[in-house]
Coordinates of C-alpha atoms in Angstrom, one line a residue:
M1 CA 99.2 134.5 95.8
L2 CA 99.6 134.3 99.0
R3 CA 100.5 137.6 101.1
A4 CA 104.2 137.3 103.0
G5 CA 102.1 137.1 106.4
A6 CA 100.2 134.3 105.3
L7 CA 103.3 132.4 104.4
G8 CA 105.0 133.2 107.7
A9 CA 101.7 131.6 109.2
L10 CA 102.1 128.4 107.1
A11 CA 105.8 128.2 108.1
L12 CA 105.2 128.5 111.8
V13 CA 102.3 125.4 111.2
G14 CA 104.5 123.6 109.3
A15 CA 107.4 123.7 112.1
A16 CA 105.0 123.1 114.7
S17 CA 103.6 119.8 112.7
S18 CA 107.6 118.5 112.3
L19 CA 108.2 119.4 116.0
A20 CA 105.1 117.2 117.3
A21 CA 106.8 114.6 114.7
Q22 CA 110.0 114.3 116.3
Q23 CA 108.2 114.1 119.6
Q24 CA 106.5 111.0 118.8
N25 CA 107.5 107.7 120.0
C26 CA 106.9 103.8 119.1
P27 CA 108.8 100.8 118.1
A28 CA 108.6 102.0 114.6
T29 CA 111.2 104.3 115.5
T30 CA 113.2 103.0 118.2
P31 CA 116.4 101.3 116.7
G32 CA 116.5 97.5 117.5
A33 CA 113.0 97.5 119.0
T34 CA 111.0 94.5 119.3
M35 CA 107.8 94.9 117.1
P36 CA 105.0 93.8 119.1
L37 CA 102.1 91.5 117.9
T38 CA 99.5 94.1 119.3
W39 CA 100.0 97.8 119.8
Q40 CA 97.7 100.8 120.6
G41 CA 99.4 104.2 119.8
D42 CA 98.5 107.7 120.2
A43 CA 96.3 110.1 118.5
T44 CA 97.3 110.4 115.3
I45 CA 98.9 114.2 113.9
A46 CA 98.8 116.4 111.2
A47 CA 102.6 115.3 109.3
I48 CA 103.1 111.9 107.6
T49 CA 104.9 109.8 110.4
P50 CA 105.6 106.2 111.2
C51 CA 104.1 106.3 114.5
D52 CA 100.8 107.4 113.1
L53 CA 101.0 104.6 110.6
M54 CA 101.7 102.1 113.0
T55 CA 99.1 103.2 114.8
R56 CA 96.5 103.2 111.9
L57 CA 97.8 99.6 111.2
Y58 CA 97.8 97.8 114.3
I59 CA 94.0 98.7 114.0
Y60 CA 93.1 97.8 110.4
A61 CA 95.4 94.6 110.4
A62 CA 94.7 93.2 113.9
D63 CA 93.4 89.9 114.0
S64 CA 89.9 91.1 114.8
M65 CA 89.6 92.3 111.5
R66 CA 89.7 88.4 110.2
G67 CA 91.6 89.5 107.0
R68 CA 88.8 91.8 105.8
E69 CA 87.6 89.6 102.9
A70 CA 85.0 91.2 100.3
G71 CA 81.3 90.3 101.0
T72 CA 81.7 89.2 104.6
P73 CA 81.0 91.1 107.8
D74 CA 84.9 91.3 108.2
A75 CA 85.1 93.7 105.8
I76 CA 82.0 95.9 106.7
R77 CA 84.1 96.4 110.0
A78 CA 87.2 97.2 108.3
T79 CA 85.0 99.9 106.1
V80 CA 83.3 101.3 109.5
Y81 CA 86.8 102.3 111.2
L82 CA 88.1 104.1 107.7
E83 CA 84.1 106.0 107.4
R84 CA 84.7 107.0 111.2
E85 CA 88.5 108.5 110.5
V86 CA 87.2 110.4 106.8
R87 CA 84.2 111.6 109.1
R88 CA 86.6 113.0 111.9
L89 CA 88.9 114.4 109.3
G90 CA 86.2 116.4 108.0
L91 CA 86.4 115.1 104.3
R92 CA 83.2 115.7 102.3
P93 CA 81.2 112.5 101.7
A94 CA 81.3 111.4 98.0
G95 CA 79.4 108.1 98.1
D96 CA 76.0 107.1 98.0
N97 CA 73.3 109.3 98.8
G98 CA 75.4 112.0 100.9
T99 CA 77.2 109.5 102.8
F100 CA 80.9 107.9 102.7
F101 CA 79.8 104.3 101.1
Q102 CA 79.3 103.7 97.6
N103 CA 77.6 99.9 97.6
M104 CA 77.9 97.4 95.0
P105 CA 75.6 94.6 94.3
V106 CA 77.5 91.5 95.4
T107 CA 75.8 87.9 95.6
A108 CA 77.4 84.8 97.6
R109 CA 77.0 81.9 96.3
M110 CA 76.9 78.4 98.0
V111 CA 76.3 75.2 97.9
S112 CA 72.8 74.2 98.5
A113 CA 71.6 71.6 101.1
S114 CA 69.3 69.8 98.6
S115 CA 72.5 68.8 96.7
T116 CA 73.5 65.2 96.6
I117 CA 75.8 62.8 95.4
S118 CA 74.9 59.3 94.4
A119 CA 77.2 56.5 94.3
D120 CA 77.1 52.3 95.6
G121 CA 73.1 52.7 95.7
R122 CA 73.6 55.4 98.8
T123 CA 72.9 59.1 98.7
F124 CA 75.8 61.4 100.3
H125 CA 75.0 64.9 101.4
P126 CA 77.3 68.1 101.6
D127 CA 78.5 69.6 104.5
V128 CA 78.5 65.9 106.0
D129 CA 80.1 63.8 103.1
F130 CA 81.1 66.4 100.8
S131 CA 81.8 70.0 99.8
A132 CA 81.8 72.2 96.6
T133 CA 82.2 75.9 96.0
G134 CA 79.6 77.8 94.9
A135 CA 81.7 78.2 91.8
A136 CA 81.1 74.5 91.4
A137 CA 77.3 74.8 91.8
G138 CA 74.5 74.5 89.6
K139 CA 75.8 71.4 87.5
K140 CA 74.8 67.8 87.3
V141 CA 77.4 65.5 86.4
M142 CA 77.4 61.6 85.8
G143 CA 80.1 59.2 84.8
D144 CA 82.3 56.6 86.1
A145 CA 84.7 57.1 88.7
I146 CA 88.5 56.2 88.2
F147 CA 91.4 56.8 90.3
G148 CA 93.7 59.4 89.3
G149 CA 96.8 59.0 91.7
T150 CA 98.1 61.9 93.9
L151 CA 98.1 65.5 93.0
G152 CA 101.2 66.6 91.9
D153 CA 102.7 63.7 90.8
T154 CA 103.5 64.0 87.2
V155 CA 104.8 60.7 87.0
H156 CA 101.9 58.2 88.6
T157 CA 98.9 60.2 86.7
L158 CA 96.2 59.4 84.3
S159 CA 96.6 60.3 80.5
P160 CA 94.5 63.0 79.3
D161 CA 92.5 60.1 77.2
A162 CA 91.8 58.5 80.2
A163 CA 90.5 61.3 82.3
R164 CA 88.2 62.4 79.5
G165 CA 84.2 62.5 80.5
K166 CA 85.3 60.7 84.0
I167 CA 84.7 61.6 87.4
V168 CA 88.5 61.4 88.5
V169 CA 89.1 60.5 92.3
V170 CA 92.5 62.0 93.6
L171 CA 94.1 62.2 96.8
P172 CA 95.6 65.7 98.1
P173 CA 99.3 66.6 97.1
V174 CA 102.0 65.4 99.5
G175 CA 102.5 68.1 101.9
G176 CA 98.9 69.5 101.6
G177 CA 99.4 73.4 100.5
R178 CA 96.4 76.4 100.0
G179 CA 95.5 75.4 96.4
F180 CA 95.6 72.3 94.4
G181 CA 96.6 74.1 91.0
F182 CA 93.7 72.8 88.4
G183 CA 94.0 75.6 86.7
G184 CA 97.1 74.8 84.9
R185 CA 99.3 77.0 87.2
G186 CA 99.8 74.2 89.8
S187 CA 100.6 70.8 89.6
G188 CA 101.0 69.1 85.6
A189 CA 98.4 66.5 86.6
G190 CA 96.0 69.4 86.7
N191 CA 96.4 69.8 83.1
A192 CA 95.9 66.1 82.6
L193 CA 92.7 66.1 83.9
A194 CA 91.4 69.1 82.5
G195 CA 88.7 67.2 80.1
A196 CA 87.5 65.1 83.3
E197 CA 83.8 65.7 84.4
A198 CA 84.9 66.3 88.2
I199 CA 87.9 65.9 90.1
V200 CA 87.1 64.7 93.4
V201 CA 89.7 65.1 96.0
V202 CA 90.0 62.6 99.1
S203 CA 90.3 64.8 102.7
P204 CA 89.9 63.0 105.9
T205 CA 87.2 65.8 106.7
V206 CA 84.9 67.9 105.2
T207 CA 84.6 71.7 106.2
R208 CA 81.9 73.9 105.1
P209 CA 83.5 75.8 102.1
R210 CA 84.2 79.5 101.7
M211 CA 81.1 81.3 99.6
Q212 CA 81.9 82.6 96.2
F213 CA 81.1 86.1 95.8
V214 CA 79.9 87.5 92.4
L215 CA 79.5 91.3 91.3
N216 CA 76.4 92.0 89.2
D217 CA 77.7 95.1 87.4
T218 CA 75.5 94.8 84.0
M219 CA 77.3 97.7 82.5
Q220 CA 80.8 95.8 82.5
N221 CA 78.9 92.4 81.5
E222 CA 77.2 94.0 78.5
G223 CA 80.4 96.1 77.7
R224 CA 82.4 92.9 77.5
A225 CA 80.1 91.3 75.4
A226 CA 79.7 94.2 73.0
Y227 CA 82.9 94.6 72.7
A228 CA 83.8 90.8 71.9
A229 CA 81.1 91.0 69.3
A230 CA 82.7 93.8 68.1
N231 CA 86.1 92.1 67.8
P232 CA 85.7 88.9 67.5
A233 CA 89.5 88.0 66.5
A234 CA 90.5 89.7 69.9
A235 CA 88.1 87.7 71.9
N236 CA 89.1 84.1 70.5
A237 CA 92.7 85.0 71.1
A238 CA 91.8 85.7 75.0
A239 CA 89.6 82.1 74.9
Q240 CA 92.6 80.5 73.5
R241 CA 94.7 82.0 76.1
G242 CA 92.8 80.5 78.6
R243 CA 91.6 84.0 79.8
G244 CA 88.3 85.7 80.0
G245 CA 86.1 83.4 77.6
A246 CA 86.5 79.8 78.5
V247 CA 83.7 78.6 80.5
G248 CA 83.3 75.3 82.0
G249 CA 86.1 72.5 82.7
P250 CA 85.6 70.2 85.3
I251 CA 84.1 70.7 88.8
T252 CA 86.0 70.0 92.1
I253 CA 84.7 68.6 95.2
T254 CA 86.1 67.4 98.1
V255 CA 84.8 64.2 99.6
T256 CA 85.4 62.1 102.8
P257 CA 87.5 58.9 102.3
A258 CA 84.0 56.9 102.9
L259 CA 82.2 58.5 99.8
A260 CA 85.6 58.0 97.8
A261 CA 85.2 54.2 98.8
A262 CA 81.6 54.3 97.6
M263 CA 82.8 55.9 94.4
L264 CA 85.5 53.7 93.3
G265 CA 84.4 50.3 95.4
R266 CA 88.0 50.3 97.3
S267 CA 89.6 52.9 99.5
A268 CA 91.4 55.5 97.9
S269 CA 94.3 54.8 99.8
S270 CA 94.6 51.0 98.4
A271 CA 93.6 52.1 94.8
M272 CA 96.3 51.9 91.9
V273 CA 96.0 54.9 89.3
G274 CA 93.5 53.7 86.6
D275 CA 91.6 51.6 89.1
K276 CA 87.9 51.7 87.4
G277 CA 84.8 52.3 90.2
G278 CA 81.2 52.7 89.5
D279 CA 78.6 55.0 88.3
V280 CA 78.3 58.4 90.0
A281 CA 75.9 61.0 89.9
I282 CA 76.6 64.5 91.1
D283 CA 74.0 67.0 91.5
L284 CA 74.8 70.4 93.0
S285 CA 72.4 73.1 93.3
V286 CA 73.0 76.7 94.3
E287 CA 71.4 79.3 96.9
N288 CA 72.4 83.1 95.9
V289 CA 72.3 85.4 98.6
A290 CA 72.7 89.2 98.8
E291 CA 75.8 90.3 100.8
P292 CA 76.8 94.2 101.5
T293 CA 79.9 95.2 100.1
R294 CA 81.2 98.9 99.8
N295 CA 83.8 101.5 99.1
V296 CA 84.8 104.3 101.0
V297 CA 84.9 107.5 99.0
A298 CA 85.9 111.1 100.2
I299 CA 86.8 114.3 98.8
L300 CA 88.9 117.1 99.9
P301 CA 87.8 120.2 98.1
G302 CA 90.3 121.9 96.1
T303 CA 90.7 125.7 96.7
D304 CA 90.6 127.0 92.8
A305 CA 87.5 127.8 92.0
V306 CA 87.6 126.3 88.5
L307 CA 90.1 123.5 89.5
R308 CA 88.3 122.3 91.9
N309 CA 85.8 120.8 89.7
Q310 CA 88.9 118.4 88.6
Y311 CA 89.8 115.9 90.4
I312 CA 93.1 113.7 91.7
V313 CA 92.3 110.1 92.8
I314 CA 94.1 108.3 95.6
G315 CA 93.3 105.1 96.1
A316 CA 94.0 101.4 97.4
H317 CA 92.0 98.3 98.3
S318 CA 90.6 98.1 101.4
D319 CA 90.2 94.0 101.6
H320 CA 92.0 91.3 101.9
I321 CA 91.9 87.1 101.3
G322 CA 90.1 86.7 104.5
M323 CA 90.4 83.2 106.8
S324 CA 92.4 80.6 105.7
G325 CA 89.0 78.3 105.4
A326 CA 89.6 74.8 104.8
S327 CA 93.2 74.7 105.0
P328 CA 94.7 73.8 108.4
V329 CA 95.8 76.4 110.7
V330 CA 99.4 76.9 110.8
E331 CA 102.7 77.3 113.2
H332 CA 103.1 80.6 112.6
D333 CA 106.9 81.2 113.0
S334 CA 107.4 77.6 111.4
L335 CA 105.5 78.8 107.9
K336 CA 107.4 82.2 108.4
A337 CA 110.5 80.7 108.5
Y338 CA 109.8 78.5 105.5
N339 CA 109.0 81.1 103.2
M340 CA 111.8 83.1 104.2
V341 CA 114.1 80.3 102.8
A342 CA 112.3 78.1 100.3
R343 CA 109.3 80.2 99.0
V344 CA 110.4 83.9 98.8
E345 CA 107.8 85.3 96.7
G346 CA 105.0 83.8 98.9
A347 CA 102.2 82.6 97.2
D348 CA 103.8 83.9 93.9
S349 CA 106.4 81.3 94.5
R350 CA 104.6 78.8 92.3
N351 CA 106.1 75.0 91.9
A352 CA 108.9 75.8 94.0
P353 CA 111.0 73.0 94.5
A354 CA 111.2 71.2 98.0
P355 CA 114.2 72.4 100.4
T356 CA 117.6 71.2 100.0
P357 CA 119.0 70.1 103.2
E358 CA 121.2 73.2 103.7
Q359 CA 118.0 75.1 103.1
W360 CA 116.3 73.1 105.8
A361 CA 119.1 73.7 107.9
R362 CA 118.4 77.5 107.5
I363 CA 114.7 77.5 108.2
N364 CA 115.4 75.4 111.3
A365 CA 118.0 77.9 112.6
L366 CA 115.3 80.8 111.8
K367 CA 112.5 78.7 113.5
D368 CA 114.5 78.4 116.2
S369 CA 115.6 82.6 116.5
L370 CA 111.9 83.2 116.0
R371 CA 111.0 81.0 119.0
R372 CA 113.7 82.8 121.0
V373 CA 111.6 86.0 120.6
R374 CA 107.8 84.5 121.6
P375 CA 106.8 81.4 121.8
A376 CA 105.0 79.0 119.3
R377 CA 101.4 80.5 118.2
L378 CA 98.7 78.9 116.0
D379 CA 97.6 81.3 113.4
S380 CA 94.8 81.0 110.5
I381 CA 93.9 84.8 109.6
S382 CA 95.6 86.3 106.3
N383 CA 95.7 89.9 108.5
G384 CA 96.8 91.5 105.1
A385 CA 99.1 94.4 106.6
D386 CA 101.2 94.9 103.7
D387 CA 98.7 93.9 101.2
D388 CA 96.9 96.3 101.2
G389 CA 96.4 97.5 104.6
S390 CA 99.3 99.6 104.2
G391 CA 97.8 101.3 101.4
S392 CA 94.8 101.8 103.1
V393 CA 96.4 103.4 106.3
S394 CA 98.7 105.1 103.9
I395 CA 96.0 107.1 102.1
L396 CA 94.4 108.4 105.5
E397 CA 97.6 109.6 106.6
I398 CA 98.0 111.4 103.5
A399 CA 94.2 112.8 103.9
E400 CA 94.8 113.5 107.2
A401 CA 97.9 115.5 105.9
F402 CA 95.9 117.6 103.5
A403 CA 93.1 118.2 105.8
K404 CA 94.9 119.3 109.0
G405 CA 98.3 120.5 107.5
P406 CA 98.8 124.1 105.9
V407 CA 99.0 123.2 102.3
K408 CA 96.0 122.8 100.1
P409 CA 95.4 121.7 96.8
K410 CA 93.9 123.8 93.5
R411 CA 92.0 120.6 92.1
S412 CA 90.4 118.2 94.6
L413 CA 91.1 115.2 95.7
I414 CA 89.4 112.2 95.7
F415 CA 90.5 109.3 98.5
V416 CA 88.7 106.1 97.6
W417 CA 89.2 103.0 99.2
Q418 CA 88.4 100.3 97.1
M419 CA 86.8 97.0 98.2
G420 CA 87.0 93.5 96.2
E421 CA 90.2 94.0 94.5
E422 CA 91.4 90.4 95.2
K423 CA 88.1 89.1 94.3
G424 CA 89.1 90.8 90.6
L425 CA 89.4 94.5 90.9
W426 CA 85.7 94.9 92.0
G427 CA 86.1 98.2 93.8
S428 CA 87.7 100.2 91.5
Q429 CA 85.8 98.5 88.4
W430 CA 82.4 99.7 89.9
F431 CA 83.6 103.1 91.0
T432 CA 85.2 103.8 87.3
N433 CA 81.9 102.4 85.8
H434 CA 79.6 104.1 88.0
P435 CA 81.6 107.1 89.1
T436 CA 80.3 109.5 91.9
V437 CA 82.1 112.7 89.8
P438 CA 82.2 112.7 86.2
R439 CA 84.2 110.8 85.2
D440 CA 86.1 113.0 82.6
S441 CA 86.7 115.3 85.3
I442 CA 89.4 112.8 87.0
V443 CA 92.7 114.1 86.2
A444 CA 95.0 110.9 87.4
D445 CA 94.9 108.3 89.5
L446 CA 97.5 107.2 92.2
N447 CA 97.3 104.0 93.2
L448 CA 98.8 102.9 96.7
D449 CA 99.1 98.7 97.0
M450 CA 101.7 97.2 99.4
V451 CA 103.7 99.7 100.1
G452 CA 105.1 98.8 103.4
R453 CA 108.0 96.6 102.5
G454 CA 111.1 96.9 100.3
A455 CA 114.1 95.9 102.7
A456 CA 117.0 94.7 101.3
S457 CA 116.1 91.2 102.9
D458 CA 112.9 91.2 100.6
I459 CA 112.3 89.6 97.2
T460 CA 109.9 92.3 95.1
G461 CA 109.7 90.1 92.1
Q462 CA 111.3 88.9 89.0
D463 CA 112.4 90.7 85.9
K464 CA 111.5 89.6 82.3
D465 CA 114.6 87.3 82.4
N466 CA 113.5 85.4 85.9
H467 CA 116.1 87.8 87.8
L468 CA 114.7 88.6 91.1
L469 CA 114.7 91.7 92.4
R470 CA 115.7 93.1 96.0
G471 CA 114.5 96.0 97.8
A472 CA 116.7 98.7 99.4
E473 CA 116.5 101.4 101.9
N474 CA 115.2 103.7 99.0
Y475 CA 113.5 101.2 96.7
L476 CA 110.3 101.8 95.2
Q477 CA 108.3 100.3 92.2
L478 CA 106.5 102.3 89.6
V479 CA 104.1 100.9 87.5
G480 CA 102.2 102.3 84.6
S481 CA 103.9 106.0 85.3
R482 CA 104.4 106.6 81.5
R483 CA 102.1 104.3 80.1
L484 CA 99.3 106.9 79.2
S485 CA 101.2 110.4 80.3
T486 CA 105.0 111.0 79.5
E487 CA 104.3 114.1 81.8
L488 CA 103.0 112.0 84.7
G489 CA 106.1 110.0 85.0
D490 CA 108.3 112.6 84.4
I491 CA 106.6 114.3 87.4
A492 CA 107.2 111.5 89.5
E493 CA 111.0 111.5 89.1
Q494 CA 110.9 115.4 89.5
V495 CA 109.4 115.1 92.8
S496 CA 111.4 112.1 94.3
A497 CA 114.5 114.3 93.0
T498 CA 113.5 116.9 95.6
E499 CA 113.1 114.5 98.6
P500 CA 115.2 114.2 101.3
V501 CA 116.4 110.6 100.7
P502 CA 115.4 110.3 96.9
F503 CA 113.8 107.0 95.8
R504 CA 115.4 104.4 93.3
F505 CA 112.6 103.7 90.7
D506 CA 112.2 100.0 90.0
Y507 CA 110.5 99.9 86.8
A508 CA 111.4 96.3 85.6
M509 CA 107.8 94.9 86.5
D510 CA 106.2 97.4 84.3
A511 CA 107.8 96.1 80.9
N512 CA 105.8 95.2 78.1
G513 CA 105.1 91.6 78.2
H514 CA 106.2 90.7 81.7
P515 CA 104.5 87.6 82.6
Q516 CA 103.0 88.3 85.9
N517 CA 100.9 90.9 84.2
I518 CA 101.2 93.2 87.3
Y519 CA 99.8 96.6 85.1
C520 CA 96.8 95.0 85.0
R521 CA 96.3 93.2 88.4
S522 CA 96.2 96.2 91.0
D523 CA 92.9 99.1 90.9
H524 CA 94.9 101.3 88.6
A525 CA 94.1 99.3 85.6
N526 CA 90.3 100.3 85.7
Y527 CA 91.2 103.9 85.2
A528 CA 93.7 103.5 82.7
R529 CA 91.1 101.6 80.6
Y530 CA 89.4 104.8 80.6
G531 CA 92.3 106.8 79.4
I532 CA 92.8 108.4 82.7
P533 CA 96.6 108.3 83.8
V534 CA 97.9 106.2 85.9
I535 CA 100.8 105.6 88.6
F536 CA 100.9 102.4 91.0
F537 CA 103.3 102.6 94.0
T538 CA 104.4 99.5 95.3
T539 CA 107.4 98.2 97.6
G540 CA 106.8 94.8 95.8
G541 CA 106.5 91.3 96.7
H542 CA 108.1 89.3 99.7
S543 CA 107.8 86.0 101.3
D544 CA 104.8 87.2 103.4
Y545 CA 102.5 87.8 100.3
H546 CA 98.9 86.3 100.3
Q547 CA 100.0 84.3 103.6
V548 CA 98.5 84.5 107.3
T549 CA 102.3 85.7 107.9
D550 CA 101.3 89.4 106.8
E551 CA 101.4 90.8 109.5
P552 CA 102.3 94.2 111.1
E553 CA 105.1 93.6 113.0
Y554 CA 106.9 92.8 109.7
I555 CA 106.4 96.3 108.0
Q556 CA 108.7 98.6 107.1
Y557 CA 107.1 101.9 108.7
E558 CA 109.7 104.7 108.1
H559 CA 110.3 103.5 104.5
M560 CA 106.3 104.0 104.4
A561 CA 106.2 107.0 105.4
R562 CA 108.7 108.2 103.0
V563 CA 106.7 106.5 100.7
D564 CA 103.4 108.2 101.8
Q565 CA 105.2 111.8 101.5
L566 CA 106.2 111.3 98.2
V567 CA 102.8 110.7 96.7
F568 CA 101.7 113.3 98.9
D569 CA 104.2 115.7 97.1
I570 CA 103.1 113.9 93.5
A571 CA 99.5 114.7 94.1
L572 CA 100.3 118.5 95.1
R573 CA 102.1 118.7 92.3
V574 CA 99.3 117.5 89.8
A575 CA 96.7 119.2 91.6
N576 CA 98.5 122.6 91.2
L577 CA 99.6 122.6 87.6
D578 CA 98.0 125.2 85.5
H579 CA 96.9 122.3 83.0
R580 CA 95.6 118.5 83.1
V581 CA 98.3 116.5 83.1
A582 CA 99.0 115.7 79.5
V583 CA 98.0 112.2 77.9
D584 CA 99.9 111.6 74.8
K585 CA 100.0 108.0 74.6
P586 CA 97.4 105.7 73.4
H587 CA 94.7 104.3 75.7
P588 CA 92.2 101.1 74.9
D589 CA 89.9 101.4 72.4
S590 CA 87.1 100.0 74.5
P591 CA 87.5 100.3 78.4
F592 CA 86.2 96.4 78.2
A593 CA 88.9 95.2 76.4
R594 CA 91.1 92.4 77.9
C595 CA 94.0 94.2 79.7
Q596 CA 97.5 93.3 78.5
Q597 CA 100.6 94.7 80.0

């Protein structure tokens, strides 16, 4: 127990920190201020503040980070910043070999220069005549070419029988788009072509595609195989659902109009659906290159001699989706206006209908208002300010509040920036399979992913009945908070009630059977599979989700600071319990079972 004098000293420190926070000044705390495109703030302080978060995020989600795609030098650059900050805060390294970095064995796969396509007696070469992702590489395909029409046209398209076993040449969707939807979530034509040997998309230009990155986690692969062998019915059901077991399907290649004409014997633009071409031989080989990829892991030791050997994880994912790749560069404000009206959930607005005349009028009005603020600007960088720059800088801010502030937890805290969430929860998969502390010493995982929005103007998702969800001044989604531990969910509610502005928790996305399966789509899921209680904090989706418009100027910094303070207070409550937070709900039979919400 602290003596009265010590308590008085803590109060003085807390008062000084509060005063310092009040003296901070930045656009995030200035009513009516226009948020800048770039910003350089002052040094951060011990208190969790909007200005600190703004300073950090304008560094972390800057154009210079190029979207922090896992497996690239851009992601390494992001981890350099994180490591420098946790070292400055005096946290203890918890990565490999006494460092803050936990390295993951990631391989980049790309189509090799020796790959070829033969058609009309000629040989065509990659990066000049065609391109394919690493996922499509390592295959040899032969078959007759046939024209399949335009992707997205569900009226004029091949039947599944006509496409089966063929090399189907198609034109891209009208209006373009960042994805062609072959997996069944996009155009109806994608399902019709599922039996084709290859889908060949005609493009005016062919650019070198992104590499495909693969995490080589032997433990994960062997564990899944063993689980499938022991549970064949579950494995077969997963395969029937098209998840986790389906292998194969058509390869997808982008080709020039000249190569498409060689395949069809006529230009694709003049062909009719069902027109047949000649024999085509596709020979793709692959190169594998090791690419450095790493988590950042740091520990704040607890103050209790016994409880300090138990840990609360506070985590976020440090990566995003990088550059827009082969997609065309877009005009930022035009895309921003379009998504605000016609694609309100960003990348989650799948199969959105074309805008109505009334919507086009609103889009143009919004675009004009944005143009009055600043000139038109081209954009090709998915900055990931909210996803998950917001979570990454939030746990830095929480770590600084614990490291520099007067309040210290009894249990230890692990701050982990997990790389590769966008690739399939890599960082949390690797950390939980290969933890740097005993796995059974981890008491809970508090995961922050997209905590920077949630305004009333944001569409934050949909409930199970497809009703749109909207943010609010006190809005926050909780996912998984009572799925393993009733006590942990109750603590979140109790702590929120003590905050200056209590949150209204939205549990709609956490409903069993929700089609978006959010519980399984962020890093907390890898802790839960080992029976570790979790809370996933998020302010939900919005029109900038996985778009180049997810930038620091659109973040709600004051709201984010209150979310971070809540997480700080929940972590402190859990860290100071006289018992481990109780697990009273069933957890998966195997950590390698398929996650299902």
